[in-house]
Tab-separated table of C-alpha atoms and ligand atoms in Angstrom:
chain	number	residue	atom	x	y	z
A	1	MET	CA	-96.494	48.933	8.566
A	2	TYR	CA	-99.132	51.610	7.512
A	3	ALA	CA	-101.865	50.906	5.134
A	4	PHE	CA	-101.254	52.037	1.496
A	5	ASP	CA	-102.477	51.058	-1.996
A	6	PHE	CA	-100.356	49.038	-4.273
A	7	VAL	CA	-100.634	48.765	-8.210
A	8	LYS	CA	-98.549	46.752	-10.763
A	9	PRO	CA	-99.220	48.307	-14.019
A	10	ALA	CA	-97.802	45.943	-17.128
A	11	THR	CA	-96.976	48.661	-19.454
A	12	LEU	CA	-94.642	51.807	-19.119
A	13	SER	CA	-97.529	54.081	-20.117
A	14	ASP	CA	-99.963	52.827	-17.419
A	15	ALA	CA	-97.247	53.470	-14.798
A	16	VAL	CA	-96.637	56.952	-16.093
A	17	ALA	CA	-100.413	57.693	-15.862
A	18	ALA	CA	-100.496	56.109	-12.242
A	19	MET	CA	-97.699	58.160	-11.060
A	20	GLU	CA	-99.534	61.479	-11.589
A	21	GLN	CA	-101.915	60.668	-8.832
A	22	GLU	CA	-101.642	62.436	-5.659
A	23	GLY	CA	-99.477	60.466	-3.167
A	24	ALA	CA	-97.998	57.970	-5.645
A	25	GLN	CA	-94.200	56.870	-5.550
A	26	ALA	CA	-92.410	54.127	-7.731
A	27	LEU	CA	-91.278	50.694	-6.209
A	28	ALA	CA	-88.803	48.970	-7.721
A	29	GLY	CA	-86.873	46.358	-5.783
A	30	GLY	CA	-88.023	47.820	-2.492
A	31	GLN	CA	-84.560	47.152	-0.783
A	32	THR	CA	-84.343	50.809	0.010
A	33	LEU	CA	-87.992	52.218	0.074
A	34	LEU	CA	-89.617	49.438	2.044
A	35	PRO	CA	-87.295	49.647	5.183
A	36	THR	CA	-87.569	53.534	4.873
A	37	MET	CA	-91.300	53.271	4.956
A	38	LYS	CA	-91.422	50.860	7.763
A	39	GLN	CA	-89.450	53.514	9.649
A	40	ARG	CA	-91.762	56.234	8.408
A	41	LEU	CA	-88.887	58.240	6.631
A	42	ASN	CA	-91.328	58.096	3.782
A	43	ALA	CA	-95.152	57.754	3.475
A	44	PRO	CA	-96.755	57.243	-0.009
A	45	ASP	CA	-100.049	56.442	-0.336
A	46	ILE	CA	-99.832	54.480	-3.360
A	47	LEU	CA	-97.068	52.314	-4.440
A	48	ILE	CA	-96.160	51.598	-8.153
A	49	SER	CA	-94.492	48.333	-8.896
A	50	LEU	CA	-92.218	48.646	-11.696
A	51	ASN	CA	-91.442	44.916	-11.641
A	52	GLY	CA	-94.033	43.758	-14.070
A	53	ILE	CA	-93.027	46.162	-16.962
A	54	ALA	CA	-91.119	44.018	-19.512
A	55	GLU	CA	-89.981	47.229	-21.532
A	56	LEU	CA	-88.140	48.744	-18.477
A	57	ARG	CA	-86.153	45.307	-18.072
A	58	GLY	CA	-82.911	44.258	-19.681
A	59	VAL	CA	-79.490	44.802	-20.921
A	60	ARG	CA	-79.063	45.646	-24.747
A	61	ARG	CA	-75.896	46.869	-26.581
A	62	GLU	CA	-76.372	49.942	-28.929
A	63	GLU	CA	-73.275	50.770	-31.000
A	64	ASP	CA	-70.759	52.343	-28.444
A	65	ALA	CA	-73.080	52.099	-25.668
A	66	LEU	CA	-74.821	49.629	-23.042
A	67	VAL	CA	-78.654	50.440	-22.625
A	68	ILE	CA	-79.845	49.027	-19.458
A	69	GLY	CA	-83.606	49.285	-18.373
A	70	ALA	CA	-84.457	51.131	-15.104
A	71	ALA	CA	-86.079	47.837	-13.419
A	72	THR	CA	-83.139	45.421	-14.273
A	73	THR	CA	-81.774	43.873	-11.252
A	74	HIS	CA	-78.277	44.058	-10.051
A	75	THR	CA	-77.864	40.281	-10.550
A	76	GLU	CA	-79.057	40.551	-14.204
A	77	VAL	CA	-76.655	43.549	-14.774
A	78	ALA	CA	-73.683	41.517	-13.461
A	79	ARG	CA	-74.591	38.558	-15.778
A	80	ASP	CA	-75.711	40.361	-18.985
A	81	ALA	CA	-73.279	43.259	-18.818
A	82	ALA	CA	-70.123	41.064	-18.502
A	83	ALA	CA	-69.354	40.722	-22.068
A	84	ASP	CA	-69.567	44.301	-23.135
A	85	TYR	CA	-68.726	46.452	-20.155
A	86	PRO	CA	-67.169	43.908	-17.565
A	87	GLY	CA	-66.138	47.029	-15.195
A	88	LEU	CA	-69.875	47.810	-14.912
A	89	ALA	CA	-70.793	44.283	-14.639
A	90	ALA	CA	-68.320	43.692	-11.743
A	91	LEU	CA	-69.820	46.702	-9.951
A	92	ALA	CA	-73.176	45.400	-9.675
A	93	GLY	CA	-71.948	41.893	-8.821
A	94	GLN	CA	-70.582	43.829	-5.528
A	95	ILE	CA	-73.361	45.520	-4.248
A	96	GLY	CA	-74.711	44.166	-1.090
A	97	ASP	CA	-75.280	40.454	-1.103
A	98	PRO	CA	-76.932	38.071	-3.438
A	99	SER	CA	-80.791	38.457	-1.872
A	100	VAL	CA	-80.146	42.184	-2.451
A	101	ARG	CA	-78.885	41.701	-5.867
A	102	ASN	CA	-82.049	39.467	-6.816
A	103	ARG	CA	-84.368	42.390	-6.248
A	104	GLY	CA	-82.407	45.839	-6.239
A	105	THR	CA	-82.475	47.622	-9.633
A	106	LEU	CA	-80.423	50.207	-11.332
A	107	GLY	CA	-82.898	52.605	-11.528
A	108	GLY	CA	-83.741	52.470	-7.971
A	109	SER	CA	-80.254	52.759	-6.741
A	110	VAL	CA	-79.836	55.757	-9.074
A	111	ALA	CA	-83.199	57.486	-8.173
A	112	ASN	CA	-82.158	57.199	-4.522
A	113	ASN	CA	-78.739	58.542	-4.683
A	114	ASP	CA	-77.362	57.281	-1.712
A	115	PRO	CA	-74.079	59.174	-0.886
A	116	SER	CA	-72.259	55.419	-0.493
A	117	ALA	CA	-74.204	53.622	-3.362
A	118	CYS	CA	-71.989	52.090	-5.952
A	119	TYR	CA	-74.344	52.936	-9.260
A	120	PRO	CA	-74.058	56.555	-9.250
A	121	ALA	CA	-70.320	56.229	-9.527
A	122	ALA	CA	-70.555	54.180	-12.610
A	123	VAL	CA	-73.169	56.727	-13.896
A	124	LEU	CA	-71.057	59.579	-13.546
A	125	GLY	CA	-67.760	57.898	-14.106
A	126	SER	CA	-69.060	56.416	-17.473
A	127	GLY	CA	-70.927	59.828	-18.576
A	128	ALA	CA	-74.017	57.968	-18.602
A	129	THR	CA	-77.412	59.395	-20.006
A	130	ILE	CA	-80.553	59.218	-17.854
A	131	ALA	CA	-83.537	58.510	-19.874
A	132	THR	CA	-86.641	59.106	-18.029
A	133	SER	CA	-90.400	59.407	-18.882
A	134	LYS	CA	-90.155	63.213	-19.827
A	135	ARG	CA	-86.414	63.641	-21.023
A	136	GLU	CA	-82.774	62.816	-21.336
A	137	ILE	CA	-80.430	64.098	-18.798
A	138	ALA	CA	-76.767	63.948	-18.513
A	139	ALA	CA	-75.389	62.327	-15.458
A	140	ASP	CA	-73.294	65.610	-14.950
A	141	ASP	CA	-76.695	67.216	-14.488
A	142	PHE	CA	-78.603	64.424	-12.755
A	143	PHE	CA	-76.950	64.144	-8.992
A	144	GLN	CA	-77.626	67.086	-7.050
A	145	GLY	CA	-76.457	66.180	-3.667
A	146	MET	CA	-76.790	63.658	-0.865
A	147	PHE	CA	-80.103	61.878	-1.869
A	148	ALA	CA	-81.031	64.497	-4.204
A	149	THR	CA	-81.498	64.191	-8.218
A	150	ALA	CA	-83.032	66.362	-11.157
A	151	LEU	CA	-85.845	63.892	-11.145
A	152	ASP	CA	-89.615	65.558	-10.651
A	153	ASP	CA	-91.670	63.448	-8.177
A	154	ASP	CA	-93.861	61.931	-10.959
A	155	GLU	CA	-90.958	61.307	-13.300
A	156	LEU	CA	-89.749	57.692	-13.819
A	157	ILE	CA	-86.324	56.696	-15.067
A	158	THR	CA	-86.909	54.277	-17.897
A	159	ALA	CA	-83.007	53.430	-18.916
A	160	ILE	CA	-79.700	54.375	-18.454
A	161	ARG	CA	-77.302	54.702	-21.520
A	162	PHE	CA	-73.678	53.756	-20.762
A	163	PRO	CA	-70.805	54.513	-23.204
A	164	ILE	CA	-68.611	51.804	-23.255
A	165	PRO	CA	-64.995	52.733	-22.175
A	166	HIS	CA	-61.771	51.365	-23.731
A	167	LYS	CA	-61.065	50.250	-19.850
A	168	ALA	CA	-62.904	50.766	-16.573
A	169	ALA	CA	-62.884	49.463	-13.044
A	170	TYR	CA	-64.413	49.978	-9.800
A	171	ALA	CA	-62.689	49.853	-6.849
A	172	LYS	CA	-64.750	49.520	-3.457
A	173	PHE	CA	-63.735	49.913	0.008
A	174	HIS	CA	-66.575	47.730	1.632
A	175	GLN	CA	-67.953	48.922	4.667
A	176	PRO	CA	-68.743	45.641	6.433
A	177	ALA	CA	-71.798	46.277	8.401
A	178	SER	CA	-74.177	47.894	5.721
A	179	ARG	CA	-71.968	46.382	2.604
A	180	PHE	CA	-72.039	49.917	1.152
A	181	ALA	CA	-69.047	51.535	-0.003
A	182	LEU	CA	-66.892	53.127	2.727
A	183	THR	CA	-65.460	54.963	-0.255
A	184	GLY	CA	-65.118	53.748	-3.950
A	185	ALA	CA	-63.854	55.052	-6.936
A	186	PHE	CA	-65.242	54.241	-10.416
A	187	VAL	CA	-62.557	55.154	-13.297
A	188	ALA	CA	-63.165	54.903	-17.138
A	189	ASN	CA	-60.538	55.299	-19.781
A	190	PHE	CA	-62.238	56.420	-23.337
A	191	GLY	CA	-58.736	57.135	-24.988
A	192	ASP	CA	-59.720	60.593	-25.553
A	193	GLY	CA	-60.267	61.299	-21.783
A	194	VAL	CA	-60.420	59.576	-18.369
A	195	ARG	CA	-63.529	60.114	-16.158
A	196	VAL	CA	-63.109	59.498	-12.268
A	197	ALA	CA	-66.185	59.343	-9.965
A	198	ILE	CA	-65.945	59.123	-6.255
A	199	THR	CA	-68.744	57.900	-3.869
A	200	GLY	CA	-69.222	57.513	-0.142
A	201	ALA	CA	-66.653	60.288	0.244
A	202	SER	CA	-68.322	63.641	-0.029
A	203	GLU	CA	-71.141	65.234	1.674
A	204	GLU	CA	-72.572	66.472	-1.542
A	205	GLY	CA	-72.735	62.440	-2.675
A	206	VAL	CA	-70.928	61.490	-5.820
A	207	PHE	CA	-68.732	63.773	-7.487
A	208	ARG	CA	-65.968	63.875	-10.221
A	209	TRP	CA	-62.260	64.058	-9.121
A	210	THR	CA	-61.233	66.282	-11.880
A	211	GLU	CA	-57.548	66.680	-10.778
A	212	ALA	CA	-57.213	63.106	-11.300
A	213	GLU	CA	-58.867	62.918	-14.484
A	214	ALA	CA	-56.556	65.286	-15.987
A	215	ALA	CA	-53.520	63.420	-14.513
A	216	LEU	CA	-54.687	60.147	-15.736
A	217	SER	CA	-55.737	61.680	-18.904
A	218	ASP	CA	-52.225	62.332	-19.581
A	219	ASN	CA	-51.095	59.254	-18.355
A	220	PHE	CA	-53.271	56.386	-17.406
A	221	ASP	CA	-51.056	54.737	-14.892
A	222	ALA	CA	-51.553	54.949	-11.047
A	223	ALA	CA	-48.293	56.594	-10.556
A	224	ALA	CA	-49.684	59.564	-12.406
A	225	LEU	CA	-51.605	60.145	-9.168
A	226	ASP	CA	-48.615	60.498	-7.214
A	227	GLY	CA	-48.546	63.882	-4.715
A	228	LEU	CA	-52.487	64.145	-5.356
A	229	THR	CA	-54.806	64.405	-2.620
A	230	LEU	CA	-58.160	65.909	-1.648
A	231	PRO	CA	-58.963	68.049	1.475
A	232	ALA	CA	-60.767	66.488	4.146
A	233	LYS	CA	-63.117	69.703	4.080
A	234	GLY	CA	-66.778	68.601	2.927
A	235	MET	CA	-66.180	64.711	3.645
A	236	ILE	CA	-68.387	62.780	5.267
A	237	GLY	CA	-67.313	62.038	8.892
A	238	ASP	CA	-69.090	59.059	10.930
A	239	LEU	CA	-68.393	56.441	13.374
A	240	HIS	CA	-66.825	54.368	10.403
A	241	GLY	CA	-64.417	56.903	9.288
A	242	THR	CA	-63.387	60.589	9.701
A	243	PRO	CA	-63.253	62.980	6.794
A	244	GLU	CA	-59.405	62.858	6.813
A	245	TYR	CA	-59.609	58.835	6.358
A	246	ARG	CA	-62.322	58.767	3.699
A	247	ALA	CA	-60.042	61.820	1.602
A	248	HIS	CA	-57.015	59.515	2.107
A	249	LEU	CA	-59.059	56.371	0.855
A	250	VAL	CA	-60.580	58.291	-2.294
A	251	ALA	CA	-56.635	58.503	-3.555
A	252	VAL	CA	-55.913	54.872	-2.429
A	253	MET	CA	-59.374	53.365	-4.234
A	254	THR	CA	-58.660	55.641	-7.320
A	255	ARG	CA	-54.873	54.220	-7.714
A	256	ARG	CA	-56.508	50.622	-7.168
A	257	ALA	CA	-59.633	51.133	-9.981
A	258	VAL	CA	-56.775	52.246	-12.240
A	259	ALA	CA	-54.282	49.363	-11.660
A	260	ALA	CA	-57.402	46.866	-12.268
A	261	ALA	CA	-58.772	48.417	-15.117
A	262	ARG	CA	-59.476	46.378	-18.113
B	1	MET	CA	-108.052	43.366	1.231
B	2	ASN	CA	-107.333	41.118	-1.820
B	3	THR	CA	-106.960	37.521	-2.476
B	4	ILE	CA	-103.773	36.336	-3.995
B	5	SER	CA	-102.377	33.455	-5.081
B	6	MET	CA	-99.089	31.915	-5.243
B	7	THR	CA	-97.225	28.685	-5.569
B	8	VAL	CA	-95.620	27.884	-2.095
B	9	ASN	CA	-93.604	24.577	-1.677
B	10	GLY	CA	-95.204	23.075	-4.698
B	11	LYS	CA	-99.035	23.807	-3.721
B	12	THR	CA	-100.962	26.679	-4.845
B	13	VAL	CA	-102.361	28.694	-2.067
B	14	SER	CA	-104.563	31.652	-2.094
B	15	ALA	CA	-104.905	33.861	1.148
B	16	GLU	CA	-105.918	37.605	1.888
B	17	ALA	CA	-103.481	40.132	1.381
B	18	GLU	CA	-103.504	44.081	1.674
B	19	GLY	CA	-101.077	46.471	-0.112
B	20	ARG	CA	-98.734	46.529	2.823
B	21	THR	CA	-98.619	42.974	3.356
B	22	LEU	CA	-95.035	41.706	3.218
B	23	LEU	CA	-94.187	38.367	1.709
B	24	SER	CA	-92.837	37.022	5.195
B	25	GLY	CA	-96.247	37.940	6.948
B	26	PHE	CA	-98.212	36.437	4.035
B	27	LEU	CA	-96.167	33.087	4.901
B	28	ARG	CA	-96.099	33.453	8.547
B	29	GLU	CA	-99.522	34.806	9.549
B	30	GLY	CA	-101.517	34.106	6.307
B	31	LEU	CA	-100.431	30.499	5.799
B	32	GLY	CA	-98.979	29.593	9.093
B	33	LEU	CA	-95.734	28.899	7.693
B	34	THR	CA	-93.674	30.212	10.767
B	35	GLY	CA	-90.111	28.456	9.705
B	36	THR	CA	-89.250	31.784	7.890
B	37	HIS	CA	-88.033	34.078	10.620
B	38	VAL	CA	-87.912	37.678	10.797
B	39	GLY	CA	-84.928	39.157	12.470
B	40	CYS	CA	-84.104	42.797	11.927
B	41	ASP	CA	-87.243	43.364	9.543
B	42	THR	CA	-84.972	45.847	7.239
B	43	SER	CA	-83.476	43.627	4.758
B	44	GLN	CA	-80.019	43.471	6.927
B	45	CYS	CA	-80.157	40.103	8.649
B	46	GLY	CA	-81.304	37.401	6.122
B	47	ALA	CA	-83.274	35.106	8.481
B	48	CYS	CA	-86.202	35.725	6.435
B	49	VAL	CA	-84.449	34.487	2.983
B	50	VAL	CA	-86.790	32.337	0.695
B	51	HIS	CA	-86.726	31.513	-2.881
B	52	VAL	CA	-88.749	33.499	-5.119
B	53	ASP	CA	-88.926	31.726	-9.002
B	54	GLY	CA	-85.495	29.972	-7.685
B	55	LYS	CA	-83.738	32.940	-6.524
B	56	PRO	CA	-83.005	34.123	-2.745
B	57	VAL	CA	-84.684	37.151	-1.621
B	58	LYS	CA	-85.358	38.918	1.985
B	59	SER	CA	-88.939	38.504	2.394
B	60	CYS	CA	-88.890	40.988	4.838
B	61	SER	CA	-88.233	43.430	2.057
B	62	VAL	CA	-90.927	42.356	-0.750
B	63	LEU	CA	-94.637	42.945	-0.926
B	64	ALA	CA	-96.744	39.740	-1.173
B	65	MET	CA	-98.950	41.251	-3.926
B	66	ASP	CA	-95.701	42.290	-6.014
B	67	VAL	CA	-94.758	38.306	-6.196
B	68	ALA	CA	-98.483	36.927	-6.715
B	69	GLY	CA	-98.296	34.312	-9.150
B	70	SER	CA	-94.675	33.523	-8.216
B	71	GLU	CA	-93.236	30.183	-7.094
B	72	ILE	CA	-92.001	30.381	-3.506
B	73	ARG	CA	-89.849	27.996	-1.466
B	74	THR	CA	-89.358	28.012	2.250
B	75	ILE	CA	-87.519	26.214	4.608
B	76	GLU	CA	-90.842	24.268	4.983
B	77	GLY	CA	-90.264	22.917	1.537
B	78	MET	CA	-86.737	21.803	1.930
B	79	ALA	CA	-86.616	18.315	3.560
B	80	ASN	CA	-86.727	15.213	1.328
B	81	SER	CA	-90.084	13.703	0.254
B	82	ASP	CA	-90.156	11.202	2.901
B	83	GLY	CA	-89.455	13.697	5.817
B	84	SER	CA	-85.884	13.479	6.333
B	85	LEU	CA	-83.344	16.159	6.511
B	86	ASN	CA	-82.234	17.269	3.098
B	87	ALA	CA	-78.510	17.275	2.416
B	88	ILE	CA	-77.840	20.908	3.470
B	89	GLN	CA	-80.087	20.588	6.748
B	90	GLN	CA	-78.274	17.199	7.731
B	91	ALA	CA	-74.875	19.024	7.241
B	92	PHE	CA	-76.044	21.647	9.402
B	93	GLN	CA	-76.946	19.146	12.333
B	94	ASP	CA	-73.793	17.201	11.637
B	95	HIS	CA	-71.393	19.804	11.777
B	96	HIS	CA	-73.203	21.965	14.522
B	97	GLY	CA	-73.881	24.860	12.105
B	98	LEU	CA	-76.354	26.084	14.250
B	99	GLN	CA	-76.830	27.132	17.833
B	100	CYS	CA	-80.364	28.857	18.573
B	101	GLY	CA	-81.177	28.241	14.971
B	102	PHE	CA	-82.805	31.566	14.273
B	103	CYS	CA	-80.964	32.304	11.610
B	104	THR	CA	-80.998	28.749	10.259
B	105	PRO	CA	-84.045	28.929	7.796
B	106	GLY	CA	-82.308	31.782	5.730
B	107	MET	CA	-78.936	30.176	6.029
B	108	VAL	CA	-80.476	26.854	4.575
B	109	MET	CA	-82.269	28.706	2.086
B	110	ALA	CA	-79.103	31.006	0.961
B	111	ALA	CA	-76.801	27.913	0.813
B	112	ALA	CA	-79.403	25.843	-1.216
B	113	ALA	CA	-79.398	28.767	-3.794
B	114	LEU	CA	-75.713	28.805	-3.777
B	115	LEU	CA	-75.317	25.008	-4.342
B	116	ALA	CA	-77.932	25.254	-7.205
B	117	GLU	CA	-75.785	28.171	-8.798
B	118	ASN	CA	-72.248	26.722	-7.959
B	119	PRO	CA	-72.321	22.829	-6.684
B	120	ARG	CA	-68.710	22.869	-5.406
B	121	PRO	CA	-67.958	26.375	-4.042
B	122	THR	CA	-64.768	27.253	-2.365
B	123	GLU	CA	-64.649	28.300	1.118
B	124	ALA	CA	-64.330	32.029	0.037
B	125	GLU	CA	-67.083	31.835	-2.397
B	126	ILE	CA	-69.346	30.234	0.676
B	127	ARG	CA	-68.210	33.110	2.737
B	128	ASP	CA	-68.926	35.978	-0.116
B	129	TYR	CA	-72.516	34.191	-0.681
B	130	LEU	CA	-73.699	34.095	2.633
B	131	GLU	CA	-72.540	37.753	3.589
B	132	GLY	CA	-76.274	38.858	3.828
B	133	ASN	CA	-77.030	36.128	6.274
B	134	ILE	CA	-75.890	37.147	9.820
B	135	CYS	CA	-75.349	34.927	12.659
B	136	ARG	CA	-74.838	36.014	16.237
B	137	CYS	CA	-74.157	32.413	17.829
B	138	THR	CA	-71.846	30.241	15.720
B	139	GLY	CA	-69.020	32.121	14.545
B	140	TYR	CA	-69.790	31.208	11.220
B	141	GLN	CA	-66.915	28.703	10.751
B	142	ASN	CA	-69.495	25.748	11.339
B	143	ILE	CA	-71.889	26.942	8.875
B	144	VAL	CA	-69.383	26.971	6.215
B	145	LYS	CA	-67.908	23.738	7.269
B	146	ALA	CA	-71.790	22.386	6.809
B	147	VAL	CA	-72.069	23.927	3.345
B	148	MET	CA	-68.925	22.368	1.980
B	149	ALA	CA	-69.978	19.164	3.412
B	150	ALA	CA	-73.021	19.169	1.845
B	151	SER	CA	-71.714	19.791	-1.421
B	152	GLY	CA	-69.689	16.689	-1.026
B	153	GLN	CA	-66.293	18.139	-0.247
B	154	ASP	CA	-63.689	16.887	2.340
B	155	VAL	CA	-64.042	18.957	5.481
B	156	SER	CA	-61.935	16.656	7.362
B	157	GLU	CA	-58.838	19.390	7.408
B	158	MET	CA	-61.280	22.224	8.322
B	159	SER	CA	-60.781	22.999	11.914
B	160	ALA	CA	-64.168	23.537	13.883
B	161	ILE	CA	-62.468	26.594	15.494
B	162	ALA	CA	-59.761	28.083	13.132
B	163	ALA	CA	-60.904	31.400	11.440
B	164	GLN	CA	-59.935	29.859	7.971
C	301	FAD	C1	-78.279	44.865	2.959
C	301	FAD	C2	-78.337	45.830	1.956
C	301	FAD	C3	-76.821	46.447	1.206
C	301	FAD	C4	-76.992	46.915	0.166
C	301	FAD	N1	-75.263	47.391	-0.330
C	301	FAD	C5	-75.468	48.177	-1.526
C	301	FAD	C6	-74.265	48.020	-1.934
C	301	FAD	O1	-73.186	47.941	-1.676
C	301	FAD	N2	-73.906	49.077	-3.171
C	301	FAD	C7	-75.183	50.025	-3.368
C	301	FAD	O2	-75.343	50.850	-4.121
C	301	FAD	N3	-76.473	49.987	-2.847
C	301	FAD	C8	-76.393	48.876	-1.780
C	301	FAD	N4	-77.740	48.577	-1.159
C	301	FAD	C9	-78.929	49.264	-1.692
C	301	FAD	C10	-79.570	48.395	-3.053
C	301	FAD	O3	-78.710	48.490	-4.164
C	301	FAD	C11	-80.880	49.242	-3.474
C	301	FAD	O4	-81.454	48.140	-4.100
C	301	FAD	C12	-80.807	50.334	-4.185
C	301	FAD	O5	-80.345	51.299	-3.636
C	301	FAD	C13	-82.249	50.732	-4.427
C	301	FAD	O6	-82.887	50.021	-5.465
C	301	FAD	P1	-84.354	49.352	-5.363
C	301	FAD	O7	-84.470	48.698	-6.610
C	301	FAD	O8	-84.509	48.440	-4.354
C	301	FAD	O9	-85.044	50.334	-5.307
C	301	FAD	P2	-86.387	50.667	-4.112
C	301	FAD	O10	-86.242	50.635	-2.700
C	301	FAD	O11	-87.901	49.995	-4.573
C	301	FAD	O12	-86.592	52.486	-4.620
C	301	FAD	C14	-85.791	53.613	-4.054
C	301	FAD	C15	-86.234	54.783	-4.443
C	301	FAD	O13	-86.238	55.004	-5.850
C	301	FAD	C16	-87.365	55.329	-6.420
C	301	FAD	N5	-87.220	54.530	-7.837
C	301	FAD	C17	-87.042	53.365	-7.836
C	301	FAD	N6	-87.341	52.953	-9.389
C	301	FAD	C18	-87.390	54.386	-9.847
C	301	FAD	C19	-87.484	54.473	-11.152
C	301	FAD	N7	-87.159	53.672	-12.423
C	301	FAD	N8	-87.682	56.038	-11.630
C	301	FAD	C20	-87.762	56.692	-10.603
C	301	FAD	N9	-87.600	56.401	-9.274
C	301	FAD	C21	-87.555	55.323	-8.876
C	301	FAD	C22	-88.264	54.810	-5.467
C	301	FAD	O14	-89.608	55.670	-5.388
C	301	FAD	C23	-87.587	55.117	-4.309
C	301	FAD	O15	-87.601	56.517	-3.955
C	301	FAD	C24	-77.981	47.640	-0.515
C	301	FAD	C25	-79.188	47.543	0.317
C	301	FAD	C26	-79.317	46.823	1.189
C	301	FAD	C27	-80.874	46.359	1.982
C	302	FES	S1	-85.696	39.787	8.754
C	302	FES	FE1	-85.651	40.222	6.495
C	302	FES	S2	-83.287	40.841	6.281
C	302	FES	FE2	-83.650	40.468	8.329
C	303	FES	S1	-77.634	29.727	15.220
C	303	FES	FE1	-78.262	31.634	16.451
C	303	FES	S2	-78.202	33.215	15.284
C	303	FES	FE2	-77.296	31.696	14.324
């Protein structure tokens, strides 16, 4: 790999200051960033490791929400969110494989906004709020298309606040080679409304399926989705699946998520 | 260049590392511990799995400086203290859980992590846990069988070739 500098601050304020340097980029689990640097798809001059900052780690309950530090690993979320938000914990426990889950983090996944990643569906489907080093951003404003987010270059995600729904589940159709979602649906029932977020389908990245939300808000049952379909236009087409196949899978996975919600 | 220290297989070691030095390179080139294999170098195959503070990670996708001060265990640290193979390694040999052996260090490290968390896993749990470890030779059946045997479970009903 090409040469770069590495720093590992112990506090968030030191990390925020380090991010202001020219060519600086945050390093969390490195499960996405290091492979892309090896391929020169990305070439920061200085990596700022977030792995030594205790205040960025951990899962805590705050009234009706679960607040999770950006540098919390998928393994930690799978374990520590299980009692309060089982649908979210189950999603974290299905990301990649155990070794990926031991390094990969919530903040890294959400900042990266891979169109087939799992966490963006939970963040958007829960109506979560992304807290950064500068401000708070609603999930509806955060995701801005494939690999694009509202974050500035020097902005760090510090934590994500997930309102806890009455019932929720994530249904993932595994793409067996990458272990990402070929298509996945996150459904959350808040009692006064239902949110449905879809990943791995649209060329615009994660999105809310508003027709399904309306139908499920009236009747939270998979049968409420009968007859609802999405157009294939704008869906991802690649060697793993055509746009038509993905549009079909969206409806199938949403039904499965409704049936599995608890 | 910086000199960094970590505990590798119970011994404190120090060696030079640059920012870009991967844990896999630090172990293989810095310390001469070439048992940790690099297959894909892109966090896909699991050949490079080692334990960092007891947890399996892909050492090709971790910077050495990021784990300075940690406890690392590699395949070289898995044998019994008298040098004989440990239960997992012996089971891989007994049940033909390897052919070329390239994936084996990562498989053994992942299997050891599984058995530490879950001492009597089901076949499905083994397959799920080893999802990130790719083998181009064995077809996995004998690897799963070896892990079952290493956990003290009866494998006499498990066929060597049947796919479950
Ligand atoms: C084999 C494999 C299988 C995988 N399977 C899945 C899967 O099934 N589902 C899934 O969702 N993902 C999957 N992933 C991706 C995995 O979840 C990654 O861990 C994740 O996408 C990136 O997180 P990270 O902590 O490793 O971030 P890094 O790779 O360190 O960083 C990723 C990006 O986020 C930025 N960043 C990191 N933290 C912050 C922060 N706090 N604030 C601002 N920017 C930040 C970095 O600068 C970089 O641009 C898989 C990865 C691999 C290698
Ligand atoms: S060499 Fe590290 S995962 Fe393949
Ligand atoms: S034994 Fe050859 S890759 Fe697994």
